[in-house]
């Protein structure tokens, strides 16, 4: 059986396919040794959810492990409001809604639905600006859904040694792994 794909890999793969390899390479190394302020800040945005202290309301699920057999995905959701049937992914700050953000909540959505939860709305929440961004569900946006499926296929077929990808100088410059990456442009 093929191991399930962590939901976090979806955005990471879009950023740079090699970042997944380097992330795994670091394994259990103390993250403060290689993460920069962006990663530390982003991790802080999830602290209350991870500690299950975002809300004391019983109908708010926080940091729950989810799994989709159909898409072979696993990970955690940030927040699911059972009363209003809203799935919400929290981000420290949203300047641009990247495809990777959408694909991560799609993955969470598919996991929840497959696990028997009803999801009426998907949201991204910008903590810094206290702003909610409504995201169309996959069945409401065929273009994004097809891009999501293609991403899953690309990840499944990617081979670090033989697959090619286009590097982005701006991404390489900000990458926390650029000091160990043999193809870094910086």
Short mmCIF file of N, CA and C in Angstrom, two decimals:
data_model
loop_
_atom_site.label_atom_id
_atom_site.label_comp_id
_atom_site.label_asym_id
_atom_site.label_seq_id
_atom_site.Cartn_x
_atom_site.Cartn_y
_atom_site.Cartn_z
N UNK A 1 0.84 -1.19 0.00
CA UNK A 1 0.00 0.00 0.00
C UNK A 1 0.88 1.25 0.00
N UNK A 2 0.54 2.18 -0.83
CA UNK A 2 1.27 3.44 -0.94
C UNK A 2 0.98 4.31 0.28
N UNK A 3 2.04 4.89 0.90
CA UNK A 3 1.79 5.76 2.06
C UNK A 3 0.96 6.97 1.66
N UNK A 4 0.14 7.44 2.61
CA UNK A 4 -0.70 8.60 2.32
C UNK A 4 0.14 9.87 2.26
N UNK A 5 -0.35 10.81 1.51
CA UNK A 5 0.34 12.07 1.27
C UNK A 5 -0.09 13.09 2.33
N UNK A 6 0.87 13.67 3.05
CA UNK A 6 0.51 14.72 4.01
C UNK A 6 -0.08 15.93 3.28
N UNK A 7 -1.15 16.46 3.81
CA UNK A 7 -1.81 17.61 3.20
C UNK A 7 -0.85 18.78 3.06
N UNK A 8 0.04 18.95 4.00
CA UNK A 8 0.99 20.07 3.96
C UNK A 8 1.91 20.02 2.74
N UNK A 9 2.10 18.83 2.17
CA UNK A 9 2.97 18.69 1.00
C UNK A 9 2.40 19.38 -0.23
N UNK A 10 1.08 19.60 -0.27
CA UNK A 10 0.48 20.20 -1.47
C UNK A 10 1.05 21.59 -1.72
N UNK A 11 1.03 22.43 -0.70
CA UNK A 11 1.57 23.79 -0.85
C UNK A 11 3.09 23.73 -0.99
N UNK A 12 3.74 22.85 -0.24
CA UNK A 12 5.20 22.72 -0.31
C UNK A 12 5.66 22.34 -1.72
N UNK A 13 4.95 21.41 -2.34
CA UNK A 13 5.32 20.94 -3.68
C UNK A 13 5.22 22.08 -4.69
N UNK A 14 4.17 22.89 -4.57
CA UNK A 14 4.02 24.03 -5.48
C UNK A 14 5.16 25.01 -5.26
N UNK A 15 5.53 25.24 -4.02
CA UNK A 15 6.64 26.15 -3.71
C UNK A 15 7.91 25.63 -4.37
N UNK A 16 8.24 24.37 -4.12
CA UNK A 16 9.40 23.74 -4.74
C UNK A 16 9.35 22.25 -4.41
N UNK A 17 9.32 21.39 -5.41
CA UNK A 17 9.27 19.95 -5.16
C UNK A 17 10.42 19.45 -4.28
N UNK A 18 11.56 20.10 -4.40
CA UNK A 18 12.71 19.67 -3.60
C UNK A 18 12.54 19.97 -2.11
N UNK A 19 11.71 20.95 -1.79
CA UNK A 19 11.53 21.31 -0.38
C UNK A 19 10.97 20.15 0.44
N UNK A 20 10.16 19.31 -0.20
CA UNK A 20 9.62 18.14 0.51
C UNK A 20 10.76 17.19 0.88
N UNK A 21 11.67 16.96 -0.06
CA UNK A 21 12.82 16.10 0.20
C UNK A 21 13.65 16.67 1.36
N UNK A 22 13.95 17.96 1.31
CA UNK A 22 14.79 18.56 2.35
C UNK A 22 14.08 18.56 3.70
N UNK A 23 12.77 18.78 3.68
CA UNK A 23 12.01 18.75 4.93
C UNK A 23 12.13 17.36 5.57
N UNK A 24 12.01 16.33 4.76
CA UNK A 24 12.14 14.96 5.27
C UNK A 24 13.57 14.67 5.72
N UNK A 25 14.53 15.25 5.02
CA UNK A 25 15.93 15.06 5.36
C UNK A 25 16.23 15.59 6.77
N UNK A 26 15.66 16.74 7.09
CA UNK A 26 15.86 17.31 8.41
C UNK A 26 15.19 16.48 9.51
N UNK A 27 14.12 15.76 9.11
CA UNK A 27 13.45 14.86 10.06
C UNK A 27 13.09 15.52 11.37
N UNK A 28 13.67 15.01 12.43
CA UNK A 28 13.33 15.50 13.78
C UNK A 28 14.32 16.55 14.30
N UNK A 29 15.11 17.14 13.43
CA UNK A 29 16.04 18.18 13.84
C UNK A 29 15.23 19.36 14.39
N UNK A 30 15.70 19.97 15.43
CA UNK A 30 15.06 21.12 16.03
C UNK A 30 14.81 22.19 14.95
N UNK A 31 13.55 22.55 14.75
CA UNK A 31 13.18 23.46 13.66
C UNK A 31 13.82 24.84 13.79
N UNK A 32 14.12 25.26 14.99
CA UNK A 32 14.73 26.59 15.16
C UNK A 32 16.11 26.67 14.52
N UNK A 33 16.70 25.52 14.19
CA UNK A 33 18.01 25.50 13.56
C UNK A 33 17.96 25.84 12.07
N UNK A 34 16.79 25.71 11.45
CA UNK A 34 16.72 25.97 10.01
C UNK A 34 15.52 26.81 9.57
N UNK A 35 14.51 26.95 10.39
CA UNK A 35 13.36 27.75 9.96
C UNK A 35 13.66 29.24 10.09
N UNK A 36 13.00 30.03 9.23
CA UNK A 36 13.16 31.47 9.33
C UNK A 36 11.91 32.08 9.96
N UNK A 37 11.85 33.39 10.02
CA UNK A 37 10.75 34.06 10.71
C UNK A 37 9.39 33.76 10.07
N UNK A 38 9.33 33.56 8.75
CA UNK A 38 8.06 33.25 8.10
C UNK A 38 7.49 31.93 8.63
N UNK A 39 8.33 30.90 8.71
CA UNK A 39 7.87 29.59 9.19
C UNK A 39 7.50 29.65 10.67
N UNK A 40 8.31 30.35 11.45
CA UNK A 40 8.05 30.45 12.89
C UNK A 40 6.75 31.21 13.13
N UNK A 41 6.54 32.28 12.39
CA UNK A 41 5.32 33.06 12.51
C UNK A 41 4.09 32.24 12.09
N UNK A 42 4.23 31.50 11.00
CA UNK A 42 3.13 30.65 10.53
C UNK A 42 2.78 29.56 11.52
N UNK A 43 3.80 28.99 12.13
CA UNK A 43 3.58 27.94 13.13
C UNK A 43 2.85 28.53 14.34
N UNK A 44 3.20 29.76 14.69
CA UNK A 44 2.54 30.43 15.80
C UNK A 44 1.06 30.65 15.55
N UNK A 45 0.71 30.82 14.30
CA UNK A 45 -0.70 31.03 13.94
C UNK A 45 -1.55 29.81 14.25
N UNK A 46 -0.91 28.65 14.32
CA UNK A 46 -1.63 27.41 14.60
C UNK A 46 -1.54 26.98 16.06
N UNK A 47 -0.83 27.73 16.88
CA UNK A 47 -0.57 27.32 18.25
C UNK A 47 -1.85 27.06 19.05
N UNK A 48 -2.84 27.96 18.96
CA UNK A 48 -4.06 27.76 19.74
C UNK A 48 -4.86 26.57 19.23
N UNK A 49 -4.84 26.36 17.93
CA UNK A 49 -5.55 25.22 17.35
C UNK A 49 -4.86 23.92 17.76
N UNK A 50 -3.53 23.88 17.64
CA UNK A 50 -2.78 22.68 18.00
C UNK A 50 -2.95 22.33 19.47
N UNK A 51 -3.06 23.35 20.32
CA UNK A 51 -3.26 23.13 21.75
C UNK A 51 -4.74 22.95 22.09
N UNK A 52 -5.59 23.03 21.06
CA UNK A 52 -7.04 22.92 21.22
C UNK A 52 -7.59 23.98 22.18
N UNK A 53 -7.03 25.19 22.07
CA UNK A 53 -7.46 26.31 22.91
C UNK A 53 -8.06 27.45 22.09
N UNK A 54 -8.33 27.18 20.82
CA UNK A 54 -8.93 28.19 19.95
C UNK A 54 -10.33 28.53 20.45
N UNK A 55 -11.05 27.51 20.87
CA UNK A 55 -12.41 27.70 21.38
C UNK A 55 -12.71 26.59 22.39
N UNK A 56 -13.53 26.93 23.39
CA UNK A 56 -13.95 25.91 24.36
C UNK A 56 -15.31 25.32 23.97
N UNK A 57 -15.89 25.83 22.92
CA UNK A 57 -17.18 25.37 22.44
C UNK A 57 -17.06 23.94 21.90
N UNK A 58 -17.90 23.05 22.35
CA UNK A 58 -17.81 21.63 21.97
C UNK A 58 -18.06 21.39 20.49
N UNK A 59 -18.78 22.29 19.83
CA UNK A 59 -19.09 22.10 18.42
C UNK A 59 -17.96 22.58 17.49
N UNK A 60 -16.89 23.09 18.07
CA UNK A 60 -15.74 23.54 17.28
C UNK A 60 -14.65 22.48 17.37
N UNK A 61 -14.42 21.79 16.26
CA UNK A 61 -13.35 20.80 16.20
C UNK A 61 -12.05 21.52 15.86
N UNK A 62 -10.98 21.21 16.58
CA UNK A 62 -9.70 21.91 16.41
C UNK A 62 -8.57 20.91 16.27
N UNK A 63 -7.75 21.08 15.26
CA UNK A 63 -6.56 20.25 15.10
C UNK A 63 -6.84 18.77 14.99
N UNK A 64 -7.97 18.42 14.40
CA UNK A 64 -8.37 17.02 14.29
C UNK A 64 -7.66 16.35 13.11
N UNK A 65 -7.17 15.15 13.34
CA UNK A 65 -6.55 14.36 12.27
C UNK A 65 -7.63 13.92 11.29
N UNK A 66 -7.35 14.05 10.00
CA UNK A 66 -8.31 13.66 8.96
C UNK A 66 -7.60 12.80 7.92
N UNK A 67 -8.42 12.03 7.19
CA UNK A 67 -7.87 11.12 6.19
C UNK A 67 -8.87 10.93 5.05
N UNK A 68 -8.35 10.85 3.84
CA UNK A 68 -9.17 10.52 2.67
C UNK A 68 -8.58 9.30 1.99
N UNK A 69 -9.36 8.24 1.95
CA UNK A 69 -8.92 7.04 1.24
C UNK A 69 -8.95 7.28 -0.27
N UNK A 70 -9.97 8.00 -0.74
CA UNK A 70 -10.12 8.24 -2.17
C UNK A 70 -8.90 8.97 -2.75
N UNK A 71 -8.43 10.00 -2.06
CA UNK A 71 -7.30 10.79 -2.56
C UNK A 71 -5.98 10.45 -1.87
N UNK A 72 -6.03 9.52 -0.93
CA UNK A 72 -4.85 9.06 -0.20
C UNK A 72 -4.12 10.23 0.47
N UNK A 73 -4.89 11.03 1.20
CA UNK A 73 -4.37 12.21 1.88
C UNK A 73 -4.61 12.09 3.38
N UNK A 74 -3.69 12.66 4.15
CA UNK A 74 -3.88 12.71 5.59
C UNK A 74 -3.27 13.98 6.14
N UNK A 75 -3.81 14.43 7.25
CA UNK A 75 -3.29 15.63 7.89
C UNK A 75 -4.21 16.08 8.99
N UNK A 76 -4.17 17.36 9.28
CA UNK A 76 -5.01 17.95 10.31
C UNK A 76 -5.78 19.13 9.73
N UNK A 77 -6.97 19.31 10.27
CA UNK A 77 -7.71 20.53 9.95
C UNK A 77 -7.34 21.56 11.01
N UNK A 78 -7.57 22.82 10.71
CA UNK A 78 -7.42 23.84 11.74
C UNK A 78 -8.70 23.86 12.57
N UNK A 79 -9.79 24.31 11.94
CA UNK A 79 -11.04 24.49 12.67
C UNK A 79 -12.21 24.04 11.80
N UNK A 80 -13.12 23.27 12.40
CA UNK A 80 -14.38 22.93 11.74
C UNK A 80 -15.50 23.24 12.72
N UNK A 81 -16.41 24.09 12.30
CA UNK A 81 -17.57 24.49 13.10
C UNK A 81 -18.71 23.54 12.74
N UNK A 82 -19.02 22.61 13.64
CA UNK A 82 -20.07 21.61 13.37
C UNK A 82 -21.45 22.22 13.27
N UNK A 83 -21.72 23.28 14.01
CA UNK A 83 -23.05 23.90 13.97
C UNK A 83 -23.30 24.57 12.62
N UNK A 84 -22.33 25.35 12.16
CA UNK A 84 -22.49 26.09 10.91
C UNK A 84 -21.91 25.37 9.71
N UNK A 85 -21.23 24.25 9.97
CA UNK A 85 -20.63 23.40 8.93
C UNK A 85 -19.62 24.17 8.07
N UNK A 86 -18.74 24.89 8.79
CA UNK A 86 -17.72 25.71 8.14
C UNK A 86 -16.34 25.15 8.45
N UNK A 87 -15.57 24.93 7.40
CA UNK A 87 -14.17 24.53 7.52
C UNK A 87 -13.33 25.78 7.36
N UNK A 88 -12.43 26.02 8.32
CA UNK A 88 -11.62 27.25 8.28
C UNK A 88 -10.15 26.89 8.47
N UNK A 89 -9.33 27.38 7.54
CA UNK A 89 -7.87 27.28 7.63
C UNK A 89 -7.35 28.64 8.04
N UNK A 90 -6.56 28.67 9.10
CA UNK A 90 -6.02 29.92 9.62
C UNK A 90 -4.62 30.15 9.06
N UNK A 91 -4.36 31.36 8.62
CA UNK A 91 -3.04 31.77 8.13
C UNK A 91 -2.63 33.02 8.90
N UNK A 92 -1.36 33.14 9.19
CA UNK A 92 -0.86 34.31 9.92
C UNK A 92 -1.23 35.59 9.18
N UNK A 93 -0.94 35.60 7.88
CA UNK A 93 -1.27 36.76 7.05
C UNK A 93 -1.48 36.29 5.63
N UNK A 94 -2.51 36.81 4.99
CA UNK A 94 -2.79 36.47 3.60
C UNK A 94 -2.65 37.73 2.76
N UNK A 95 -1.57 37.77 1.98
CA UNK A 95 -1.38 38.89 1.04
C UNK A 95 -1.96 38.51 -0.31
N UNK A 96 -1.81 37.22 -0.66
CA UNK A 96 -2.32 36.65 -1.90
C UNK A 96 -2.90 35.29 -1.56
N UNK A 97 -4.02 34.95 -2.16
CA UNK A 97 -4.56 33.60 -1.96
C UNK A 97 -3.94 32.71 -3.03
N UNK A 98 -2.91 31.99 -2.61
CA UNK A 98 -2.19 31.10 -3.52
C UNK A 98 -2.97 29.81 -3.75
N UNK A 99 -2.74 29.21 -4.92
CA UNK A 99 -3.38 27.93 -5.22
C UNK A 99 -3.10 26.90 -4.13
N UNK A 100 -1.87 26.91 -3.61
CA UNK A 100 -1.51 25.95 -2.56
C UNK A 100 -2.39 26.06 -1.33
N UNK A 101 -2.80 27.28 -0.96
CA UNK A 101 -3.71 27.46 0.17
C UNK A 101 -5.04 26.79 -0.12
N UNK A 102 -5.53 27.02 -1.34
CA UNK A 102 -6.82 26.45 -1.74
C UNK A 102 -6.74 24.93 -1.78
N UNK A 103 -5.66 24.40 -2.33
CA UNK A 103 -5.54 22.95 -2.42
C UNK A 103 -5.44 22.30 -1.05
N UNK A 104 -4.83 22.97 -0.10
CA UNK A 104 -4.77 22.43 1.25
C UNK A 104 -6.17 22.35 1.87
N UNK A 105 -6.99 23.39 1.70
CA UNK A 105 -8.34 23.31 2.27
C UNK A 105 -9.23 22.37 1.46
N UNK A 106 -8.96 22.21 0.16
CA UNK A 106 -9.68 21.19 -0.61
C UNK A 106 -9.38 19.82 -0.02
N UNK A 107 -8.13 19.55 0.26
CA UNK A 107 -7.74 18.26 0.82
C UNK A 107 -8.44 18.04 2.16
N UNK A 108 -8.46 19.06 3.01
CA UNK A 108 -9.14 18.95 4.30
C UNK A 108 -10.64 18.71 4.08
N UNK A 109 -11.20 19.42 3.13
CA UNK A 109 -12.62 19.29 2.79
C UNK A 109 -12.94 17.84 2.38
N UNK A 110 -12.15 17.30 1.44
CA UNK A 110 -12.40 15.94 0.98
C UNK A 110 -12.27 14.94 2.12
N UNK A 111 -11.30 15.14 2.98
CA UNK A 111 -11.14 14.25 4.13
C UNK A 111 -12.37 14.31 5.03
N UNK A 112 -12.79 15.51 5.38
CA UNK A 112 -13.95 15.66 6.27
C UNK A 112 -15.20 15.04 5.67
N UNK A 113 -15.45 15.34 4.40
CA UNK A 113 -16.64 14.81 3.74
C UNK A 113 -16.61 13.28 3.72
N UNK A 114 -15.46 12.73 3.38
CA UNK A 114 -15.32 11.28 3.34
C UNK A 114 -15.50 10.66 4.74
N UNK A 115 -15.17 11.42 5.77
CA UNK A 115 -15.31 10.95 7.14
C UNK A 115 -16.74 11.16 7.67
N UNK A 116 -17.64 11.70 6.81
CA UNK A 116 -19.04 11.82 7.18
C UNK A 116 -19.49 13.19 7.65
N UNK A 117 -18.63 14.19 7.58
CA UNK A 117 -19.01 15.55 7.97
C UNK A 117 -19.57 16.30 6.77
N UNK A 118 -20.53 17.15 7.03
CA UNK A 118 -21.07 18.02 5.98
C UNK A 118 -20.33 19.35 6.06
N UNK A 119 -19.85 19.82 4.92
CA UNK A 119 -19.16 21.11 4.86
C UNK A 119 -19.92 22.00 3.89
N UNK A 120 -20.52 23.06 4.42
CA UNK A 120 -21.28 23.99 3.58
C UNK A 120 -20.42 25.15 3.08
N UNK A 121 -19.35 25.45 3.83
CA UNK A 121 -18.52 26.59 3.46
C UNK A 121 -17.06 26.32 3.82
N UNK A 122 -16.17 26.80 2.95
CA UNK A 122 -14.74 26.73 3.19
C UNK A 122 -14.22 28.16 3.30
N UNK A 123 -13.35 28.39 4.30
CA UNK A 123 -12.81 29.72 4.51
C UNK A 123 -11.31 29.67 4.77
N UNK A 124 -10.63 30.73 4.36
CA UNK A 124 -9.28 31.02 4.79
C UNK A 124 -9.40 32.22 5.70
N UNK A 125 -8.71 32.17 6.83
CA UNK A 125 -8.79 33.27 7.78
C UNK A 125 -7.43 33.92 7.95
N UNK A 126 -7.36 35.22 7.70
CA UNK A 126 -6.15 36.02 7.85
C UNK A 126 -6.15 36.58 9.27
N UNK A 127 -5.28 36.01 10.11
CA UNK A 127 -5.24 36.40 11.52
C UNK A 127 -4.80 37.85 11.68
N UNK A 128 -3.77 38.25 10.95
CA UNK A 128 -3.23 39.61 11.07
C UNK A 128 -4.28 40.67 10.78
N UNK A 129 -5.07 40.46 9.75
CA UNK A 129 -6.06 41.46 9.34
C UNK A 129 -7.48 41.11 9.78
N UNK A 130 -7.62 40.01 10.53
CA UNK A 130 -8.94 39.56 11.01
C UNK A 130 -9.95 39.53 9.86
N UNK A 131 -9.53 38.87 8.77
CA UNK A 131 -10.36 38.85 7.57
C UNK A 131 -10.62 37.42 7.12
N UNK A 132 -11.86 37.16 6.76
CA UNK A 132 -12.27 35.85 6.25
C UNK A 132 -12.36 35.91 4.72
N UNK A 133 -11.76 34.91 4.07
CA UNK A 133 -11.85 34.78 2.61
C UNK A 133 -12.63 33.51 2.32
N UNK A 134 -13.80 33.67 1.71
CA UNK A 134 -14.59 32.50 1.35
C UNK A 134 -13.98 31.84 0.12
N UNK A 135 -13.84 30.52 0.16
CA UNK A 135 -13.28 29.75 -0.94
C UNK A 135 -14.39 28.87 -1.52
N UNK A 136 -14.52 28.88 -2.84
CA UNK A 136 -15.50 28.01 -3.46
C UNK A 136 -15.14 26.56 -3.20
N UNK A 137 -16.16 25.76 -2.95
CA UNK A 137 -15.92 24.32 -2.79
C UNK A 137 -15.49 23.75 -4.14
N UNK A 138 -14.80 22.61 -4.13
CA UNK A 138 -14.30 22.04 -5.39
C UNK A 138 -15.39 21.86 -6.45
N UNK A 139 -16.58 21.45 -6.04
CA UNK A 139 -17.66 21.24 -7.00
C UNK A 139 -18.22 22.56 -7.55
N UNK A 140 -17.82 23.67 -6.95
CA UNK A 140 -18.24 24.99 -7.42
C UNK A 140 -17.20 25.66 -8.32
N UNK A 141 -16.03 25.04 -8.44
CA UNK A 141 -14.94 25.62 -9.22
C UNK A 141 -14.20 24.50 -9.95
N UNK A 142 -14.69 24.15 -11.12
CA UNK A 142 -14.15 23.02 -11.88
C UNK A 142 -12.68 23.23 -12.26
N UNK A 143 -12.31 24.47 -12.58
CA UNK A 143 -10.92 24.76 -12.97
C UNK A 143 -9.98 24.45 -11.81
N UNK A 144 -10.29 24.95 -10.62
CA UNK A 144 -9.42 24.70 -9.46
C UNK A 144 -9.44 23.22 -9.07
N UNK A 145 -10.59 22.58 -9.20
CA UNK A 145 -10.66 21.16 -8.87
C UNK A 145 -9.76 20.35 -9.80
N UNK A 146 -9.77 20.66 -11.09
CA UNK A 146 -8.90 19.95 -12.04
C UNK A 146 -7.43 20.23 -11.76
N UNK A 147 -7.11 21.47 -11.37
CA UNK A 147 -5.74 21.80 -10.99
C UNK A 147 -5.32 21.02 -9.74
N UNK A 148 -6.24 20.84 -8.82
CA UNK A 148 -5.99 20.05 -7.60
C UNK A 148 -5.66 18.61 -7.98
N UNK A 149 -6.48 18.02 -8.85
CA UNK A 149 -6.25 16.63 -9.29
C UNK A 149 -4.91 16.51 -10.02
N UNK A 150 -4.59 17.49 -10.84
CA UNK A 150 -3.31 17.47 -11.55
C UNK A 150 -2.14 17.56 -10.57
N UNK A 151 -2.27 18.38 -9.56
CA UNK A 151 -1.22 18.49 -8.55
C UNK A 151 -0.99 17.15 -7.86
N UNK A 152 -2.06 16.46 -7.49
CA UNK A 152 -1.92 15.15 -6.85
C UNK A 152 -1.18 14.19 -7.78
N UNK A 153 -1.51 14.22 -9.06
CA UNK A 153 -0.84 13.36 -10.04
C UNK A 153 0.62 13.75 -10.21
N UNK A 154 0.90 15.05 -10.26
CA UNK A 154 2.28 15.52 -10.40
C UNK A 154 3.13 15.08 -9.21
N UNK A 155 2.57 15.18 -8.02
CA UNK A 155 3.31 14.76 -6.82
C UNK A 155 3.58 13.26 -6.87
N UNK A 156 2.56 12.52 -7.23
CA UNK A 156 2.69 11.05 -7.30
C UNK A 156 3.76 10.63 -8.29
N UNK A 157 3.89 11.35 -9.40
CA UNK A 157 4.82 10.97 -10.46
C UNK A 157 6.18 11.66 -10.39
N UNK A 158 6.36 12.54 -9.41
CA UNK A 158 7.61 13.29 -9.33
C UNK A 158 8.76 12.40 -8.86
N UNK A 159 9.88 12.51 -9.55
CA UNK A 159 11.10 11.80 -9.18
C UNK A 159 12.20 12.85 -9.04
N UNK A 160 12.77 12.96 -7.86
CA UNK A 160 13.76 13.99 -7.59
C UNK A 160 14.94 13.95 -8.55
N UNK A 161 15.31 12.76 -8.99
CA UNK A 161 16.48 12.61 -9.87
C UNK A 161 16.16 12.86 -11.34
N UNK A 162 14.95 12.54 -11.79
CA UNK A 162 14.67 12.61 -13.22
C UNK A 162 13.65 13.68 -13.61
N UNK A 163 12.80 14.10 -12.68
CA UNK A 163 11.78 15.10 -13.02
C UNK A 163 12.40 16.49 -13.08
N UNK A 164 11.90 17.26 -14.00
CA UNK A 164 12.39 18.63 -14.10
C UNK A 164 11.32 19.58 -13.58
N UNK A 165 11.77 20.72 -13.14
CA UNK A 165 10.86 21.77 -12.71
C UNK A 165 11.55 23.10 -12.92
N UNK A 166 10.77 24.13 -13.06
CA UNK A 166 11.30 25.46 -13.29
C UNK A 166 11.53 26.14 -11.95
N UNK A 167 12.76 26.53 -11.73
CA UNK A 167 13.08 27.22 -10.49
C UNK A 167 12.63 28.66 -10.56
N UNK A 168 12.30 29.20 -9.42
CA UNK A 168 11.87 30.59 -9.32
C UNK A 168 12.87 31.30 -8.40
N UNK A 169 13.61 32.23 -8.96
CA UNK A 169 14.66 32.91 -8.20
C UNK A 169 14.14 33.54 -6.92
N UNK A 170 12.94 34.13 -6.97
CA UNK A 170 12.38 34.75 -5.77
C UNK A 170 12.08 33.71 -4.70
N UNK A 171 11.57 32.56 -5.11
CA UNK A 171 11.31 31.49 -4.14
C UNK A 171 12.62 30.93 -3.59
N UNK A 172 13.60 30.72 -4.45
CA UNK A 172 14.89 30.18 -4.01
C UNK A 172 15.54 31.12 -2.98
N UNK A 173 15.44 32.38 -3.22
CA UNK A 173 16.06 33.37 -2.33
C UNK A 173 15.45 33.28 -0.93
N UNK A 174 14.16 33.00 -0.84
CA UNK A 174 13.46 32.96 0.45
C UNK A 174 13.40 31.55 1.04
N UNK A 175 13.88 30.57 0.31
CA UNK A 175 13.76 29.18 0.74
C UNK A 175 14.69 28.89 1.93
N UNK A 176 14.14 28.23 2.93
CA UNK A 176 14.94 27.90 4.11
C UNK A 176 15.96 26.80 3.83
N UNK A 177 15.84 26.15 2.69
CA UNK A 177 16.76 25.07 2.34
C UNK A 177 17.80 25.50 1.30
N UNK A 178 17.83 26.75 0.90
CA UNK A 178 18.72 27.15 -0.20
C UNK A 178 20.20 26.95 0.12
N UNK A 179 20.57 26.89 1.40
CA UNK A 179 21.97 26.68 1.72
C UNK A 179 22.43 25.22 1.53
N UNK A 180 21.48 24.31 1.37
CA UNK A 180 21.85 22.90 1.14
C UNK A 180 21.38 22.38 -0.20
N UNK A 181 20.69 23.21 -0.96
CA UNK A 181 20.14 22.79 -2.25
C UNK A 181 21.18 22.96 -3.35
N UNK A 182 21.43 21.89 -4.08
CA UNK A 182 22.44 21.94 -5.13
C UNK A 182 21.98 22.73 -6.36
N UNK A 183 20.70 23.01 -6.45
CA UNK A 183 20.22 23.74 -7.63
C UNK A 183 19.72 25.14 -7.26
N UNK A 184 20.07 25.58 -6.08
CA UNK A 184 19.64 26.91 -5.67
C UNK A 184 20.27 27.96 -6.57
N UNK A 185 19.47 28.95 -6.91
CA UNK A 185 19.95 30.03 -7.78
C UNK A 185 20.67 31.12 -6.99
N UNK A 186 20.62 31.03 -5.69
CA UNK A 186 21.20 32.09 -4.85
C UNK A 186 22.64 31.79 -4.47
#
